Tab-separated table of C-alpha atoms and ligand atoms in Angstrom:
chain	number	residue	atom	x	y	z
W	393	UNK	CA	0.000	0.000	0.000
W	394	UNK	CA	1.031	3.281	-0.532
W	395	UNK	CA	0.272	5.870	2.404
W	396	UNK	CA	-0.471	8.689	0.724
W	397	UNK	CA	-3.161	10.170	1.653
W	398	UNK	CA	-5.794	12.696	-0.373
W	399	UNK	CA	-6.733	15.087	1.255
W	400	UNK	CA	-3.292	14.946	2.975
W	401	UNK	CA	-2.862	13.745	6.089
W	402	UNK	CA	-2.173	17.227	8.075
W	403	UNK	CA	-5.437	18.793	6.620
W	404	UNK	CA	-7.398	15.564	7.406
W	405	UNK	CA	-6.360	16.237	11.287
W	406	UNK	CA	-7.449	19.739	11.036
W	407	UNK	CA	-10.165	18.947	9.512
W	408	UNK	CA	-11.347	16.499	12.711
W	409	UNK	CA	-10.625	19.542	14.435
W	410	UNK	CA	-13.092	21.346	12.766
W	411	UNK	CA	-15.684	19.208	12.370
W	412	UNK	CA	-15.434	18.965	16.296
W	413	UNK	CA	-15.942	22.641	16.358
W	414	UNK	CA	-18.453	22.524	14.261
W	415	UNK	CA	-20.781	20.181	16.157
W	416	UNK	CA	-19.455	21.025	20.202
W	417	UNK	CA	-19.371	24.992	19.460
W	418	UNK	CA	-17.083	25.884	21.811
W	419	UNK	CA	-15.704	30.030	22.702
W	420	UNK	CA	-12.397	29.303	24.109
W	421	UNK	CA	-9.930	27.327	22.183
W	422	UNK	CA	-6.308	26.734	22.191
W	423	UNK	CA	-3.686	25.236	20.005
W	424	UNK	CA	-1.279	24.022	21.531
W	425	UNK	CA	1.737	23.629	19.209
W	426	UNK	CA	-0.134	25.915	16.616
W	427	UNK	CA	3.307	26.558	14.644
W	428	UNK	CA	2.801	29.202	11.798
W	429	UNK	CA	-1.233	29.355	13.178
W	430	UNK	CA	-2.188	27.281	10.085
W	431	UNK	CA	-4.736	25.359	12.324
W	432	UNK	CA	-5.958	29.084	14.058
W	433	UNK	CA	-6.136	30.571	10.548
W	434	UNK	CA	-9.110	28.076	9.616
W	435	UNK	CA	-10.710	28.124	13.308
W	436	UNK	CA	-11.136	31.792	13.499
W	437	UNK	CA	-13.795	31.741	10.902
W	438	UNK	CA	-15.621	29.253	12.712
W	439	UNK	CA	-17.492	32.622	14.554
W	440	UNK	CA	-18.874	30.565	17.844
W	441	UNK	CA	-15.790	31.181	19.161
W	442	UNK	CA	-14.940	34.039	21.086
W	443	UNK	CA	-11.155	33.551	22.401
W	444	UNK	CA	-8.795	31.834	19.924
W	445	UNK	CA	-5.558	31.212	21.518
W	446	UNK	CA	-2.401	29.497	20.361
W	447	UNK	CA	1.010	28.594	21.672
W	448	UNK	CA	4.498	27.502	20.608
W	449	UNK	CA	7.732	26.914	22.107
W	450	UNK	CA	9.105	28.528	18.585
W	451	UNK	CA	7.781	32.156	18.831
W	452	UNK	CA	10.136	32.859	15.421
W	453	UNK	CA	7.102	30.343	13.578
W	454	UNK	CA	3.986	31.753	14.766
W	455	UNK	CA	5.006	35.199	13.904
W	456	UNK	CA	6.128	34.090	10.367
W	457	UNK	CA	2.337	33.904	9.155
W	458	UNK	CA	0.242	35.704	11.908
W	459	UNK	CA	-0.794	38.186	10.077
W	460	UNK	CA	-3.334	36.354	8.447
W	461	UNK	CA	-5.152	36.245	11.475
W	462	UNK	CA	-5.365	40.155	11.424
W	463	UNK	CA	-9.330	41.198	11.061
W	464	UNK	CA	-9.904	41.179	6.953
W	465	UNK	CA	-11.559	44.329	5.519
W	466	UNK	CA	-15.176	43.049	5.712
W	467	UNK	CA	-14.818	42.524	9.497
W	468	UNK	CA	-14.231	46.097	9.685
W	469	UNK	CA	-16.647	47.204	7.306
W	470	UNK	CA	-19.683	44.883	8.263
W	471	UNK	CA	-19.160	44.058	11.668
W	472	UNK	CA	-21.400	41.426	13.336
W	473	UNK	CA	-22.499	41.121	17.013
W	474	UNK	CA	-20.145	38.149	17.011
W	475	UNK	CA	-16.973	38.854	19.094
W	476	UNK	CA	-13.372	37.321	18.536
W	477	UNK	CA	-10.105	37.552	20.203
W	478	UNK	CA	-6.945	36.438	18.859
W	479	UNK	CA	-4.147	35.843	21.626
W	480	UNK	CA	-0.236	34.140	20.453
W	481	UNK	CA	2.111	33.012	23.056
W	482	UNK	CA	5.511	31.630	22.927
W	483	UNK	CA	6.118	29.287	25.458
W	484	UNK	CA	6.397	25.142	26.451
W	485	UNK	CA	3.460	23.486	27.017
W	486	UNK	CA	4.985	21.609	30.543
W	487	UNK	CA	4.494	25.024	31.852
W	488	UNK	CA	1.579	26.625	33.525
W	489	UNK	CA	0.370	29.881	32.347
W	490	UNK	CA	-3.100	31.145	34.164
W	491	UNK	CA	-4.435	32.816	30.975
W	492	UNK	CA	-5.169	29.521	29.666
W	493	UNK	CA	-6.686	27.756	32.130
W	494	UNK	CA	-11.083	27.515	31.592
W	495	UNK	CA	-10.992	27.088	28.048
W	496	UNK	CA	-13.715	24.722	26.555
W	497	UNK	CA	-11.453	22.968	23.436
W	498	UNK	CA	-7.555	21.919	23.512
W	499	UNK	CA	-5.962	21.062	20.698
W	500	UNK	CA	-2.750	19.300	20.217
W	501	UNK	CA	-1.903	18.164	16.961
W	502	UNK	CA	1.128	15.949	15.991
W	503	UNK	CA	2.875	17.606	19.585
W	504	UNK	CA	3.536	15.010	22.207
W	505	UNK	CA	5.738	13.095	20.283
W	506	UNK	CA	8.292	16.133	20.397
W	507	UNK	CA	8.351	15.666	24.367
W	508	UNK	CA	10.932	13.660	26.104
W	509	UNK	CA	8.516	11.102	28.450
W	510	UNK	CA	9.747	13.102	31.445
W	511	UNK	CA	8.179	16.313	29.882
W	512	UNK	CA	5.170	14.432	28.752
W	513	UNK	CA	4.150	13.886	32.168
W	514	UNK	CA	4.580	17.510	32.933
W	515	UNK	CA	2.345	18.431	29.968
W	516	UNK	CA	-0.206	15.820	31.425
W	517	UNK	CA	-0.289	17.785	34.650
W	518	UNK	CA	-0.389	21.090	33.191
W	519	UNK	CA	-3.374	20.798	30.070
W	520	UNK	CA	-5.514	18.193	32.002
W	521	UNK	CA	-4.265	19.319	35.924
W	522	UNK	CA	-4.124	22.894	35.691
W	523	UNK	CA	-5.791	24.239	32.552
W	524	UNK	CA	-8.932	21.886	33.330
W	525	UNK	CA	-10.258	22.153	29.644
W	526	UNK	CA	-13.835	20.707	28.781
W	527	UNK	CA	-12.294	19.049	26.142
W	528	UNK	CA	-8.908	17.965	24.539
W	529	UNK	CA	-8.303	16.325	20.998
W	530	UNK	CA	-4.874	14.957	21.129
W	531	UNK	CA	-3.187	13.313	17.951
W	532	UNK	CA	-0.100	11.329	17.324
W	533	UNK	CA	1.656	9.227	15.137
W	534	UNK	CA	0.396	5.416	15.756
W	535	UNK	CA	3.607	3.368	15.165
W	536	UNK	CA	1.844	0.126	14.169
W	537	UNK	CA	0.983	2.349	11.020
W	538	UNK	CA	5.103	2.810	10.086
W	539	UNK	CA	5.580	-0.491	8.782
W	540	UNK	CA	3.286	0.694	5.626
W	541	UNK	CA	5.577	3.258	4.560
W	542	UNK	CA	8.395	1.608	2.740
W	543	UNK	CA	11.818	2.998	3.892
W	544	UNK	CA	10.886	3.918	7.154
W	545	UNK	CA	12.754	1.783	9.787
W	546	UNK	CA	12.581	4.576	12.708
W	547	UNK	CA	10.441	6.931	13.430
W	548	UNK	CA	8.673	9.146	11.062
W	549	UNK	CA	10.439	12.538	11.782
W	550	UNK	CA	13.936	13.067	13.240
W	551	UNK	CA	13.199	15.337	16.381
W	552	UNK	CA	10.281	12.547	17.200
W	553	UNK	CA	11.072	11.293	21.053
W	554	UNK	CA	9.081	8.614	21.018
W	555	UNK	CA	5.995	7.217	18.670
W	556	UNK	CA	3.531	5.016	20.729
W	557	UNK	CA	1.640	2.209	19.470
W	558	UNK	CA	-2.164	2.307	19.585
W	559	UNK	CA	-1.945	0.156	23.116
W	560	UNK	CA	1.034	2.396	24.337
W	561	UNK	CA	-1.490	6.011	23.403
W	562	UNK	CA	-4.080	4.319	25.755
W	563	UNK	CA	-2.316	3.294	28.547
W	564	UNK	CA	-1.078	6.840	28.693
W	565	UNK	CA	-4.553	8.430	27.639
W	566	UNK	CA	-6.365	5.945	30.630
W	567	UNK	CA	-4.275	7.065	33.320
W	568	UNK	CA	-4.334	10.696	32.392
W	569	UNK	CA	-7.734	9.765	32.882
W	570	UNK	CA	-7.620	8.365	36.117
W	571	UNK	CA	-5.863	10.973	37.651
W	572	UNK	CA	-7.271	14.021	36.382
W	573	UNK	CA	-11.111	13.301	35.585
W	574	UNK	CA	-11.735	12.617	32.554
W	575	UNK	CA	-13.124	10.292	30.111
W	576	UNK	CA	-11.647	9.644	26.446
W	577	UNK	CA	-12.495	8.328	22.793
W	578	UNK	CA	-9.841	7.194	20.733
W	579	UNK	CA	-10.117	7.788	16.669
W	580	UNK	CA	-7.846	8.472	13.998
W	581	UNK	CA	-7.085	9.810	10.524
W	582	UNK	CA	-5.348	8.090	7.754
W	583	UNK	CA	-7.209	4.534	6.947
W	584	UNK	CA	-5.399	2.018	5.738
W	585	UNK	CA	-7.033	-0.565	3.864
W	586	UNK	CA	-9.787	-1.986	4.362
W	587	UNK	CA	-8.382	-5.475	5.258
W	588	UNK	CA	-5.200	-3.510	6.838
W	589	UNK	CA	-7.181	-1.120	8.990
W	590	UNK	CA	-8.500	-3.836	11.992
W	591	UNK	CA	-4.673	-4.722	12.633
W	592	UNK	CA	-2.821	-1.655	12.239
W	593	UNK	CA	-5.470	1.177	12.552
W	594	UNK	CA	-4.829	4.686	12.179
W	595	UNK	CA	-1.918	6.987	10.402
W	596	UNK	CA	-2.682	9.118	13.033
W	597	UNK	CA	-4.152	8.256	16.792
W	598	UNK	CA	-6.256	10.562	18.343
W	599	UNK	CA	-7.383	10.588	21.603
W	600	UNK	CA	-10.734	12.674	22.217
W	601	UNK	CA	-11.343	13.692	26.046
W	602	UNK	CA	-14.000	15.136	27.845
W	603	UNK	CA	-14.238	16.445	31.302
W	604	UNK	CA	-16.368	14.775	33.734
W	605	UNK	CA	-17.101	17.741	36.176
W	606	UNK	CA	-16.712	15.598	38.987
W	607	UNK	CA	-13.638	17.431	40.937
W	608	UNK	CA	-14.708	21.098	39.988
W	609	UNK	CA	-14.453	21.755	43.810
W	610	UNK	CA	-10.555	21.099	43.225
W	611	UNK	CA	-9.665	22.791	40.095
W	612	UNK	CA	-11.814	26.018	42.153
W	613	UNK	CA	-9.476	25.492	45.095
W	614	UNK	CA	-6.232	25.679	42.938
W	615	UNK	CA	-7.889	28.931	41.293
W	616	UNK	CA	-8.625	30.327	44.065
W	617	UNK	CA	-5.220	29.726	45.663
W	618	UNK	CA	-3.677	32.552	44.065
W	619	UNK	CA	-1.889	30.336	41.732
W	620	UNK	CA	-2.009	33.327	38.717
W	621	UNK	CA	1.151	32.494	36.907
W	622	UNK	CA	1.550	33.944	33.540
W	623	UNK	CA	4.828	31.847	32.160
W	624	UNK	CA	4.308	32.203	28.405
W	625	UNK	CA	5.377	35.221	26.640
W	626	UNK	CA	2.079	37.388	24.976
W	627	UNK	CA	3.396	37.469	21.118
W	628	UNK	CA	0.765	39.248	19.581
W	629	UNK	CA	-3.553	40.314	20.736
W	630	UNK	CA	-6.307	41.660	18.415
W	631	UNK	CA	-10.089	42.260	19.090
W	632	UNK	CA	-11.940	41.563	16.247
W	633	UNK	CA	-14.526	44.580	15.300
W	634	UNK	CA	-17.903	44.120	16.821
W	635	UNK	CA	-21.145	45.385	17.348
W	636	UNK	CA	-21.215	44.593	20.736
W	637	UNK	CA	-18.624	47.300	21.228
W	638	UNK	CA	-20.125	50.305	21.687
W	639	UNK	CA	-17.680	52.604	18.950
W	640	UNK	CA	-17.547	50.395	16.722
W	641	UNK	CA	-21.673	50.239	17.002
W	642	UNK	CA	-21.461	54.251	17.022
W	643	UNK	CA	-19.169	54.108	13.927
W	644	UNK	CA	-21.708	51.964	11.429
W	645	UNK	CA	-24.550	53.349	12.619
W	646	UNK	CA	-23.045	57.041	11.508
W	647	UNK	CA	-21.827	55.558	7.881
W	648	UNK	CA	-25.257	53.810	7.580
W	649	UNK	CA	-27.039	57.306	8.397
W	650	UNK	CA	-24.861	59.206	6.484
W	651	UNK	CA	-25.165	56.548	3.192
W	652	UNK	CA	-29.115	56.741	3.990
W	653	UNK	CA	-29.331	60.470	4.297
W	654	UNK	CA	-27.341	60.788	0.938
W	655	UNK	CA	-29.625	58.296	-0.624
W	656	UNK	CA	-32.879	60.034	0.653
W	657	UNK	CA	-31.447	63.568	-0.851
W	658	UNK	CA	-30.663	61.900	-4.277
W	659	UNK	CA	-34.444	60.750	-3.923
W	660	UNK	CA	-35.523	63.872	-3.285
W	661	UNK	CA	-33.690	65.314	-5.799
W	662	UNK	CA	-34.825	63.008	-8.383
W	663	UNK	CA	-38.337	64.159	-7.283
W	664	UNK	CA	-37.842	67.440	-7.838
W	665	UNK	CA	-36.067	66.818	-11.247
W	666	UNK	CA	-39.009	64.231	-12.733
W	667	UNK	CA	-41.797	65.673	-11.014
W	668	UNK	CA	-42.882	61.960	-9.990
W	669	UNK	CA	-45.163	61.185	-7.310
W	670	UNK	CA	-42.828	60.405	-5.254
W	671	UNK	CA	-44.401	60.376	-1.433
W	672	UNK	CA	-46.473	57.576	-3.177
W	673	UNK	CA	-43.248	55.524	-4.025
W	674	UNK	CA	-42.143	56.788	-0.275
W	675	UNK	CA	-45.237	55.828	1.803
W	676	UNK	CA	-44.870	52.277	0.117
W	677	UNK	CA	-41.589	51.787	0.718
W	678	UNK	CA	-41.739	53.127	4.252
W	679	UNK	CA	-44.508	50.682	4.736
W	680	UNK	CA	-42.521	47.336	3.540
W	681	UNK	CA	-39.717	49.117	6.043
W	682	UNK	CA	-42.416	49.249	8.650
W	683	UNK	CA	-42.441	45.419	8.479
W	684	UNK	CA	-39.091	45.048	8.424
W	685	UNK	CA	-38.628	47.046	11.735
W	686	UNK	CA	-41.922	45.530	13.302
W	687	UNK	CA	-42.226	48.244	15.013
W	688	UNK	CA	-45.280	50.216	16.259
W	689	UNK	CA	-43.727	53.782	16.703
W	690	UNK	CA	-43.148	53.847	13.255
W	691	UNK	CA	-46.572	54.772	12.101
W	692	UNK	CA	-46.482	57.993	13.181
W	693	UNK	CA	-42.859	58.783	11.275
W	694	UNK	CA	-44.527	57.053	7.815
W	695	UNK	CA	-47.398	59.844	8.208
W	696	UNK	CA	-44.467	62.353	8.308
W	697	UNK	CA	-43.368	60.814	5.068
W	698	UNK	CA	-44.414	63.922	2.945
W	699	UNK	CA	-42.666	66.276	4.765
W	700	UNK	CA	-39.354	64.162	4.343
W	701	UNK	CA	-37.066	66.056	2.981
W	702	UNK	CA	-37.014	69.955	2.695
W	703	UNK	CA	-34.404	71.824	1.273
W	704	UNK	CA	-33.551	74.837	3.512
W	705	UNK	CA	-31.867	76.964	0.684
W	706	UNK	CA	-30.582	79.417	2.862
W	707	UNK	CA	-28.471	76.931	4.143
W	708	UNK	CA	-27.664	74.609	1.324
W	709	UNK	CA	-28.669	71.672	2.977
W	710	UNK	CA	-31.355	69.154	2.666
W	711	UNK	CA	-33.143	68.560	5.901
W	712	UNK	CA	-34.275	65.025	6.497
W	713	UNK	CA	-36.018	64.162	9.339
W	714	UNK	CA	-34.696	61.342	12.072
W	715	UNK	CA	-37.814	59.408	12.121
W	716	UNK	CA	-38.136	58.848	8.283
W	717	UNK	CA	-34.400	58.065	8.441
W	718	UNK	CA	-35.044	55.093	11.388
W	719	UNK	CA	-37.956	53.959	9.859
W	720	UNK	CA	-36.566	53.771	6.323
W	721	UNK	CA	-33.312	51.935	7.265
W	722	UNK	CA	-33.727	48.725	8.940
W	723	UNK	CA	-29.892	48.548	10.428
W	724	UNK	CA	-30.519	52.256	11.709
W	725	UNK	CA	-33.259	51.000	13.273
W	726	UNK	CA	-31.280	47.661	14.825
W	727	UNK	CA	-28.635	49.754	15.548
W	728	UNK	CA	-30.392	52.601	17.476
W	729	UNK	CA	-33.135	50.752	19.163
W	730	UNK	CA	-35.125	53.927	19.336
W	731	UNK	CA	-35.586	57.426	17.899
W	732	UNK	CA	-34.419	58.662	21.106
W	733	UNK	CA	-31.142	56.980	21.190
W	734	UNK	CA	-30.183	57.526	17.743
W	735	UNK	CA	-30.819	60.941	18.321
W	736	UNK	CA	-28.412	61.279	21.302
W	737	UNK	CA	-26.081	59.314	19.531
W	738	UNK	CA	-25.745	61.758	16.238
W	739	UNK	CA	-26.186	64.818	18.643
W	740	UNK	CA	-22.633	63.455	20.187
W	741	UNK	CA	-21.048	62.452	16.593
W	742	UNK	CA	-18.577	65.794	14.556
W	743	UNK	CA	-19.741	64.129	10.971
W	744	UNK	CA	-23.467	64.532	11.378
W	745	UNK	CA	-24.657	67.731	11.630
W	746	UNK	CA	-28.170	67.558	13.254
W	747	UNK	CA	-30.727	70.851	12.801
W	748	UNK	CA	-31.408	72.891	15.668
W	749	UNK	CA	-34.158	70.490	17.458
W	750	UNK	CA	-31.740	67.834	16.633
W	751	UNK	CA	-34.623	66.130	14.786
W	752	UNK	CA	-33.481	65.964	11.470
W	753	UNK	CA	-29.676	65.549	9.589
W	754	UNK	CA	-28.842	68.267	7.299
W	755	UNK	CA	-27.103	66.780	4.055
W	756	UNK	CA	-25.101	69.251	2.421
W	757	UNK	CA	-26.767	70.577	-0.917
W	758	UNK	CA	-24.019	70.994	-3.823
W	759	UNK	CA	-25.094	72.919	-6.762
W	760	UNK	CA	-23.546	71.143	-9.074
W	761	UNK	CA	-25.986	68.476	-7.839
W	762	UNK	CA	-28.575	69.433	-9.834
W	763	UNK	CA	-26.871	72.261	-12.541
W	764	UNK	CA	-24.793	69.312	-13.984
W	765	UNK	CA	-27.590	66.647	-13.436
W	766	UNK	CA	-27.768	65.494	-17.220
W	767	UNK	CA	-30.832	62.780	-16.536
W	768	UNK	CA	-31.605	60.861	-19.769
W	769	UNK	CA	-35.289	60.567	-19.478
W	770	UNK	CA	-37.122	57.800	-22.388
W	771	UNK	CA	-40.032	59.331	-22.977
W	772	UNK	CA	-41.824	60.012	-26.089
W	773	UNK	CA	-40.451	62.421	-28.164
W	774	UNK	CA	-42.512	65.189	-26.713
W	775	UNK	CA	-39.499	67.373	-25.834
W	776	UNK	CA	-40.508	66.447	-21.957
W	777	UNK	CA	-36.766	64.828	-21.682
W	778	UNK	CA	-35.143	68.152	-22.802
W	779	UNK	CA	-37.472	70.343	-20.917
W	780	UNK	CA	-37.037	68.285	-17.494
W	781	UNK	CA	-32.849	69.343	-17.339
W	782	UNK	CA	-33.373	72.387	-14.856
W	783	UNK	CA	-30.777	74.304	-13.250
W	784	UNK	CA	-32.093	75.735	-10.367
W	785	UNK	CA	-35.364	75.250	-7.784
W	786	UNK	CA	-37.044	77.964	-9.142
W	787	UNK	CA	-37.001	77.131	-12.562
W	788	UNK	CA	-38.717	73.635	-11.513
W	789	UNK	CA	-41.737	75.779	-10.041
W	790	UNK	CA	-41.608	77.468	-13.619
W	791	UNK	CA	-41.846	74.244	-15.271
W	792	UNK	CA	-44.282	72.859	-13.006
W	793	UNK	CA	-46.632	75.607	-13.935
W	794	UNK	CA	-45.454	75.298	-17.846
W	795	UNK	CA	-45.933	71.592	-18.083
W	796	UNK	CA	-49.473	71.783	-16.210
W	797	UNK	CA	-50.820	74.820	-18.681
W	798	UNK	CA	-49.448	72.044	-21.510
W	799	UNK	CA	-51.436	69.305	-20.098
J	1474	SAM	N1	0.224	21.500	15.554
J	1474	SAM	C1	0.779	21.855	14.289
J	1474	SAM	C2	0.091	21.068	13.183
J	1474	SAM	O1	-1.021	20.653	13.406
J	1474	SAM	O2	0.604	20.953	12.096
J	1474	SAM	C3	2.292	21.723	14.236
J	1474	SAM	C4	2.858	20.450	14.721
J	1474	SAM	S1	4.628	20.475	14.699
J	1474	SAM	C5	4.913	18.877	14.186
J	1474	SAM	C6	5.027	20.486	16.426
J	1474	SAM	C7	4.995	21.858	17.028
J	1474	SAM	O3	5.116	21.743	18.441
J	1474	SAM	C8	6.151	22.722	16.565
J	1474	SAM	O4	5.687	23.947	16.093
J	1474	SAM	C9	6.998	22.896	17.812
J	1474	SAM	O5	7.666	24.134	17.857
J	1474	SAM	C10	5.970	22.763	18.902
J	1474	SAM	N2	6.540	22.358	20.205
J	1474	SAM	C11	7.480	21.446	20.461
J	1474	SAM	N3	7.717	21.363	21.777
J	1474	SAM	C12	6.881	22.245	22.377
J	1474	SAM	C13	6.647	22.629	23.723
J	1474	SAM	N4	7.325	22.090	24.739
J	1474	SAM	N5	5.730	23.563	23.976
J	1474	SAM	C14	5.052	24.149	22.967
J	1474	SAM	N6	5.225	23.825	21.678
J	1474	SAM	C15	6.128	22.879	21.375
């Protein structure tokens, strides 16, 4: 047989991690021997998790590629209420470092082998002793596997310390056990075949194990006994933007009123250029928005709908009210949770400039908006099309009255 495996064999552990993930949802995970953070790099999208941690004795390799666990553009653009944290440490797993201790996932993939036996037993201690995880998924070369790849006489990598068999891996995994707790599966990755697989079961041994709550009154003594050491070295922290966070809240709720305010004045102005009837068009839509905010306020800011959007010429600015703005934005609306909080929350922000009442936003009114506006209009050829290019507010009253004497 030839062990080689598709997918190969590294993803297909990562991949158990995943799935694991996927089904237990847990907030707080750590690698533990995350190496360049290829394993954290696929985990932080998984976005039930709210503290992603990893650690290596080889701080040099996780900061080679940690960048690509920076927030991406979209995070920052479209937050979600969903909350992440990213946290890198360099140090050695037969060390105790409080800040990981209470997480609900552990995972150690392809590490134990690199321990001596001596340190092995410290790294028992410490991840099922100290850090008291709910969980751990452990994996390791299974031995029995080697004799199916030709060449290989000892073990599998060079700074391997030891490679157990699958009897050796649960010896070790039953008295870990035994001493701290817990209960475990064993699994793998890698089949061989079919007739193979019985005798000499997995490439790779892993060892799934779960808490079983019963000496919680211990691990809350040793916790409480002002055992707070922080041994590992912090390499790198990042929040990840969210909603829950009260700036970053205050920062897409401005851009969203500031996109919506634009878009009401271009409706307005559109109005005003094609002479439609447009508080039709805006009582409908402000209805389907009514059912999209469920709300029962809102039927008094839909009757306001005709007097949406005034343009105070003095000023150059279009006025448009708050309510029509929270009622005709659902994510305003999410965001503010009432009229009254979205107005103290403009009131406070430099890049929204409120009218005096603070009741409506004033949106800047450029000339050029409508001098320049060249709107291709297909209608008949009635000259309408030509007729409808104004320059000015006053010479839209003019054609008002011009187009109704033609009609
Ligand atoms: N877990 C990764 C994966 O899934 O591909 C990398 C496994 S790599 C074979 C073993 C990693 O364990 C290396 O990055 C090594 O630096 C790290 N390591 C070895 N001894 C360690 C120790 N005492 N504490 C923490 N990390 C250790």
């Amino acid at each position: 047989m030839d062990p080689v495996f598709n997918p190969p064999l590294h993803r297909q552990r990562h991949q158990f991690v995943l799935d694991f993930v996927k089904k237990n949802k847990p907030k707080k995970v750590v690698d533990l021997g995350c190496s360049d953070c290829t394993l954290l790099k696929k985990l932080k999208f998984h976005r039930e998790i709210e503290l992603l941690a990893g650690v290596d004795i080889n701080g040099a390799t996780v900061k080679k590629k940690m960048r690509a666990l920076a927030p991406m553009s979209t995070d920052y653009l479209q937050p979600t209420y969903d909350q992440l944290r990213v946290e890198l440490y360099q140090g050695s797993v037969t060390q105790r470092d409080a800040r990981l201790r209470g997480f609900d996932l552990v995972t150690c993939i392809e590490l134990i082998e690199h321990l001596t036996l001596a340190d092995v037993e410290l790294f028992s201690a410490v991840v099922f002793g100290y850090m008291t995880p709910k969980a751990v998924i452990i994996s390791t070369p299974n031995s029995e596997f080697n004799a199916l790849f030709p060449g290989v006489t000892g073990f599998r990598h060079s700074d391997h310390k030891f490679e157990w068999t699958r009897a050796e891996f649960r010896s070790w995994a039953m008295k870990v056990c035994l001493d701290h707790d817990y209960e475990v599966e064993f699994t793998g990755v890698g089949k061989a075949s079919p007739g193979q697989q019985e005798s000499i079961g997995f490439c790779s041994q892993i060892g799934v194990f779960h808490r079983l709550g019963l000496r919680d009154s211990c691990n809350t003594a040793l916790a409480d006994s002002g055992d707070d050491v922080c041994s590992y070295t912090l390499l790198h922290s990042i929040n990840y933007p969210t909603l829950r966070d009260n700036n970053t809240m205050r920062r897409v709720l401005v851009s969203e009123v500031l996109y919506w305010a634009e878009k009401l004045k271009n409706r307005w102005m559109e109005e005003m250029t094609f002479g439609l009837t447009e508080s039709e068009q805006c009582m409908e839509e402000m209805e389907e928005m009514q059912t999209a905010c469920g709300g029962k306020e809102m039927t008094t800011e839909v009757e306001q709908c005709d007097e949406v959007l005034d343009l105070s010429e003095s000023h150059r600015c279009v006025s448009i009210p708050l309510a029509v703005l929270w009622s005709s934005c659902p994510k305003v609306c999410a965001l503010s949770g009432s009229l009254t909080n979205l107005r103290h929350i403009l009131m406070d922000n430099p890049e929204i400039k409120l009218n005096q009442d603070g009741s409506a936003v004033l949106v800047q009114y450029q000339e050029d908006d409508r001098d320049t506006e060249e709107v291709d209009v297909d209608l008949d050829d009635s000259g309408f099309a030509e007729t409808r290019r104004f320059s000015h507010p006053a010479e839209q009253e003019d054609w008002d009255a011009e187009a109704a004497a033609a009609l």
